[in-house]
Tab-separated table of N, CA and C in Angstrom:
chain	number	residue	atom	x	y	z
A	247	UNK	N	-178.623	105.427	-7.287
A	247	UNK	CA	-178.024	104.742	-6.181
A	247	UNK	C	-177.331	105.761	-5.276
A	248	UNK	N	-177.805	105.643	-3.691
A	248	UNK	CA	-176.968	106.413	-2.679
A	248	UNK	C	-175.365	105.978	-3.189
A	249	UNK	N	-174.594	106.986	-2.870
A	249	UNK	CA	-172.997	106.154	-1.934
A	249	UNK	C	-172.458	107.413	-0.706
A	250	UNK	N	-171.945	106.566	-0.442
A	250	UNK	CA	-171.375	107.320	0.987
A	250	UNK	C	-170.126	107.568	0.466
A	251	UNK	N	-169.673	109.011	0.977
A	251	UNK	CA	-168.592	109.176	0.421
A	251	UNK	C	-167.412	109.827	1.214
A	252	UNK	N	-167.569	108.818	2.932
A	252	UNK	CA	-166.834	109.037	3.981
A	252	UNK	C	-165.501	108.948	3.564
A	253	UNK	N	-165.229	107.615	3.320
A	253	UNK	CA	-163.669	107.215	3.076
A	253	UNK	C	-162.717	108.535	2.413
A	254	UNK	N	-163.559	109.104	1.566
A	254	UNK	CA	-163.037	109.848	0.470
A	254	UNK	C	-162.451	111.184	1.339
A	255	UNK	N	-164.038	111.635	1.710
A	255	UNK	CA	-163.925	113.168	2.867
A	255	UNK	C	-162.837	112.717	3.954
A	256	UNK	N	-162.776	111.187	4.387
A	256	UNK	CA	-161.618	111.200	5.620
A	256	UNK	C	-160.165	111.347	5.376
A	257	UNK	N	-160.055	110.761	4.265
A	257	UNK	CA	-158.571	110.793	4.046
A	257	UNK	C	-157.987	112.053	3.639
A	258	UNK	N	-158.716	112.885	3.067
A	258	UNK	CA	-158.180	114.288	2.881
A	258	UNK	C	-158.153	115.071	3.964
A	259	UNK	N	-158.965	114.634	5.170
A	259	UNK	CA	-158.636	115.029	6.773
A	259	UNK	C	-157.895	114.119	7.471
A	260	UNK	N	-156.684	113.551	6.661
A	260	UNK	CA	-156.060	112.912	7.003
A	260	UNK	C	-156.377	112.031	7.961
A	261	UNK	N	-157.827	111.163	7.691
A	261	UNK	CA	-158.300	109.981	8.845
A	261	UNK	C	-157.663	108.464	7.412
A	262	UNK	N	-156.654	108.363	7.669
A	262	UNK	CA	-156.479	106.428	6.844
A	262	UNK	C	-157.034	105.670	6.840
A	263	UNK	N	-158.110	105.118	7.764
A	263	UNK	CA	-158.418	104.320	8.518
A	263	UNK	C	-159.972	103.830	8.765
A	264	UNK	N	-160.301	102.793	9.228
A	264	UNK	CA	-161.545	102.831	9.371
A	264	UNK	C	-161.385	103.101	11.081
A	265	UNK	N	-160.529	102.801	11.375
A	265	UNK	CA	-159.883	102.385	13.094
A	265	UNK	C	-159.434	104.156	13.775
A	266	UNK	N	-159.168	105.077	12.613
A	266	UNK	CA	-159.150	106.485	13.033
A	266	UNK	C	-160.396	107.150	13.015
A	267	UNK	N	-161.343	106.608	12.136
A	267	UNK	CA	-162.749	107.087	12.044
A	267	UNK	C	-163.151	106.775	13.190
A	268	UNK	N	-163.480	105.424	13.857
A	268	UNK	CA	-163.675	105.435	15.001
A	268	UNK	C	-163.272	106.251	16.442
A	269	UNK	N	-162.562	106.703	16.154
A	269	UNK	CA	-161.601	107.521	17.379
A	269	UNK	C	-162.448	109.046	17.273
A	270	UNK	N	-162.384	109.301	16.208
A	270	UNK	CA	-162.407	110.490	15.432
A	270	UNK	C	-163.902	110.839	15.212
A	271	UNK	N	-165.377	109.728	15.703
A	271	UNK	CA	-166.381	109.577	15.822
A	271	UNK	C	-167.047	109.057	17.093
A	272	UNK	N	-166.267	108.282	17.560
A	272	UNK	CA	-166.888	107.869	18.842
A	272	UNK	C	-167.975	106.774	18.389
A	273	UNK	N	-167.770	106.298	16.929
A	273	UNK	CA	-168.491	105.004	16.702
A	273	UNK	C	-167.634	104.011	17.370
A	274	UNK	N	-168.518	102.648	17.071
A	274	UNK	CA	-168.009	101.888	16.975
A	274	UNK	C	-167.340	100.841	15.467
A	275	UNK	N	-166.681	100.003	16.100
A	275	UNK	CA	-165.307	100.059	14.510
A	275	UNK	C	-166.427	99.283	13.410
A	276	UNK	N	-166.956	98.484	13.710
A	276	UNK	CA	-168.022	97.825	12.975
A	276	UNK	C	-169.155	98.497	11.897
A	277	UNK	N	-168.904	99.610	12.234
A	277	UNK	CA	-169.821	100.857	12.239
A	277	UNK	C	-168.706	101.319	11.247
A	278	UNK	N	-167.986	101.732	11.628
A	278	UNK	CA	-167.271	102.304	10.736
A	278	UNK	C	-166.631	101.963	9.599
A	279	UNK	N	-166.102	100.658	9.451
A	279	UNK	CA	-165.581	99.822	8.840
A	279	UNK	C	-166.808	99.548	7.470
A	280	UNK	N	-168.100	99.522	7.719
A	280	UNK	CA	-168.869	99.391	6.619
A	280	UNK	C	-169.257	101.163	5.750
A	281	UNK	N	-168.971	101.937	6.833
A	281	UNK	CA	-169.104	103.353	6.547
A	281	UNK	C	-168.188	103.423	5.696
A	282	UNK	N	-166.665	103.016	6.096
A	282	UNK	CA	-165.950	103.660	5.364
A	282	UNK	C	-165.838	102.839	4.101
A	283	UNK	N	-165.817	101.107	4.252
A	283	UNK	CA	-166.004	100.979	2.892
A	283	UNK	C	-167.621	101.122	1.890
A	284	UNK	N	-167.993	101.458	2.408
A	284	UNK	CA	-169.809	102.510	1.453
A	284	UNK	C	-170.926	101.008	1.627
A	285	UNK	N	-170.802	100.569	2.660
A	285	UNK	CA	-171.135	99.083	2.432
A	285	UNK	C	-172.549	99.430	3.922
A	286	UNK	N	-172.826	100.182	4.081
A	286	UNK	CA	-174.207	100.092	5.318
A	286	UNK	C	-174.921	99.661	4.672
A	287	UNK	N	-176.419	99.084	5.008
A	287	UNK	CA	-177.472	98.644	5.344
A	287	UNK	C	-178.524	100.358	5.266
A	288	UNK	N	-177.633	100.499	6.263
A	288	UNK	CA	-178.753	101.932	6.900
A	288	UNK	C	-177.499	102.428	7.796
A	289	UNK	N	-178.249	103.801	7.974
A	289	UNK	CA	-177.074	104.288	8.504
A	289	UNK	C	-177.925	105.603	9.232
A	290	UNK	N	-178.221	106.012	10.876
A	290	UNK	CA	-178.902	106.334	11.707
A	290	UNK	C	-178.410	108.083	11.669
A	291	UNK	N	-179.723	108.912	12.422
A	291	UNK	CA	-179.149	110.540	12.570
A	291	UNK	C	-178.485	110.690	13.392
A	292	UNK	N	-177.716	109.623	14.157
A	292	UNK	CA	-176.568	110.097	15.169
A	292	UNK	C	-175.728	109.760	14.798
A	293	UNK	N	-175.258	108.906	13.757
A	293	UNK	CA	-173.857	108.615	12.876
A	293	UNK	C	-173.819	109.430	12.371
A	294	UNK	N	-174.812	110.036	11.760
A	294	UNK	CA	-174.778	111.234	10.399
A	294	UNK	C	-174.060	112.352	11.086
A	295	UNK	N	-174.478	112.597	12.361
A	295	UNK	CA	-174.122	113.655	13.173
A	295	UNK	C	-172.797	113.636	13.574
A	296	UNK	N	-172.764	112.137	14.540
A	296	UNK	CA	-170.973	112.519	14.431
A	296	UNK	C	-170.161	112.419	13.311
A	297	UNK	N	-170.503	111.686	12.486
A	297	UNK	CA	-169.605	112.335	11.445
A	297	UNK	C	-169.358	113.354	10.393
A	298	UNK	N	-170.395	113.952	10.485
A	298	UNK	CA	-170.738	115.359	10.482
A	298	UNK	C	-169.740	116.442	11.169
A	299	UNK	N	-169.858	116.394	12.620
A	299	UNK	CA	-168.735	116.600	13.434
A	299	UNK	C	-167.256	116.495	13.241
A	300	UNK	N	-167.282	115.067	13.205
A	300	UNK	CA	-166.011	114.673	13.348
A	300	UNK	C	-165.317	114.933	11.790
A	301	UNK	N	-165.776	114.859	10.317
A	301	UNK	CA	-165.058	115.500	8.933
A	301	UNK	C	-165.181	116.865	8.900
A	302	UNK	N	-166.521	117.795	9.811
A	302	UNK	CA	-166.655	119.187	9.130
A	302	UNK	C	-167.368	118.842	8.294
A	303	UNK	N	-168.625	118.607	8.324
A	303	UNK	CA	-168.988	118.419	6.588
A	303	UNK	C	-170.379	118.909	7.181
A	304	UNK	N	-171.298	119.228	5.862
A	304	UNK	CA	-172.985	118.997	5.792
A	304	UNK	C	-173.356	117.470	5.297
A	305	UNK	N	-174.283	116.950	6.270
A	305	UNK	CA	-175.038	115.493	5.634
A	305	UNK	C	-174.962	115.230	4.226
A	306	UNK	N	-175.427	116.786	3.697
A	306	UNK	CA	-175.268	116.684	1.777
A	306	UNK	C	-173.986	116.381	1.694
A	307	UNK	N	-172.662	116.440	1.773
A	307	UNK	CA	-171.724	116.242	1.437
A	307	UNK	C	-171.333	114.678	1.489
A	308	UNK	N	-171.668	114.381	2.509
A	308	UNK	CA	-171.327	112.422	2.910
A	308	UNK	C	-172.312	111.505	1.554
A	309	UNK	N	-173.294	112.456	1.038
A	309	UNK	CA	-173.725	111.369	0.358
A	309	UNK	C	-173.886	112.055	-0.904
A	310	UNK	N	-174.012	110.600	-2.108
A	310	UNK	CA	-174.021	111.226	-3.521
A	310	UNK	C	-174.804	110.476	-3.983
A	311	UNK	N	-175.604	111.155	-5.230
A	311	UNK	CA	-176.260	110.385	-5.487
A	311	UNK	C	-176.269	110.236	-7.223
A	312	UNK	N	-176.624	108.850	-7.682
A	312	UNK	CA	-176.564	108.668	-9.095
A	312	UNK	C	-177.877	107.834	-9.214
A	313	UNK	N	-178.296	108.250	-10.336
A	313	UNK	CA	-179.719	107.596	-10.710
A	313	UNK	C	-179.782	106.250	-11.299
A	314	UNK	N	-180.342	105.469	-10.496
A	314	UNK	CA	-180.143	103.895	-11.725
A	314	UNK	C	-180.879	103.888	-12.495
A	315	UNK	N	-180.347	103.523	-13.677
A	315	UNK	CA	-181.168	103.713	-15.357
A	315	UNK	C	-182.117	102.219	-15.334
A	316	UNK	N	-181.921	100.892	-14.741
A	316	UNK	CA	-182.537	100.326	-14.642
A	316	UNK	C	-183.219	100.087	-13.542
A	317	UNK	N	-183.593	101.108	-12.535
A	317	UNK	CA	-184.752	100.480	-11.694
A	317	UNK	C	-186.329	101.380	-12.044
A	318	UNK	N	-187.011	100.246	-11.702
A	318	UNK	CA	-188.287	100.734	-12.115
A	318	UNK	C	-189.266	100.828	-10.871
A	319	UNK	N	-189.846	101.323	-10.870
A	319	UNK	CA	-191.201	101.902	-9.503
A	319	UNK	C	-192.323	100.253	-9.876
A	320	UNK	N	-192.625	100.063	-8.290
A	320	UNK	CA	-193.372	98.970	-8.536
A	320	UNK	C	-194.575	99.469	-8.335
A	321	UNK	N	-195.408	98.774	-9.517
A	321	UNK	CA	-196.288	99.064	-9.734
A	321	UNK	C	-197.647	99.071	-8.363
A	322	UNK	N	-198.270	99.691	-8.317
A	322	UNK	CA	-199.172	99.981	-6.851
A	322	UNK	C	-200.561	99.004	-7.343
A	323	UNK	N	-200.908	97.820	-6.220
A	323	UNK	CA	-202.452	97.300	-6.317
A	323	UNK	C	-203.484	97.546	-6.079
């Protein structure tokens, strides 16, 4: 399983907020608000970018990844 691991990287750059991320990205709060709680859908290469920007980080850093022990590959017809 992806997770995003904005919230985490912001607050140690002293961003609190989902409402400072926005400022601090030039998203919008809606946008951010699911960013910061790890809750996207999808999440586009120009978010990646400003917030990229806006924490200092590499793309590798915003995301982590853990393997799910129960998903399985569907089978091909």
């Amino acid at each position: 399983m992806v997770r995003l691991r904005i919230r985490e990287i912001a607050e140690k750059k002293g961003i609190q907020n989902p409402y400072q991320l926005m400022k601090a990205t030039g998203l919008n709060y809606a946008q951010c608000h699911l960013y910061w709680n790890s809750e996207p859908r999808q999440i586009g290469v120009e978010a990646i970018n400003r917030l990229c920007m806006a924490l200092k980080v590499t793309p590798r850093q915003l995301f982590e990844f853990e393997p799910d022990p129960e998903w399985e590959p569907h089978a091909e017809k």
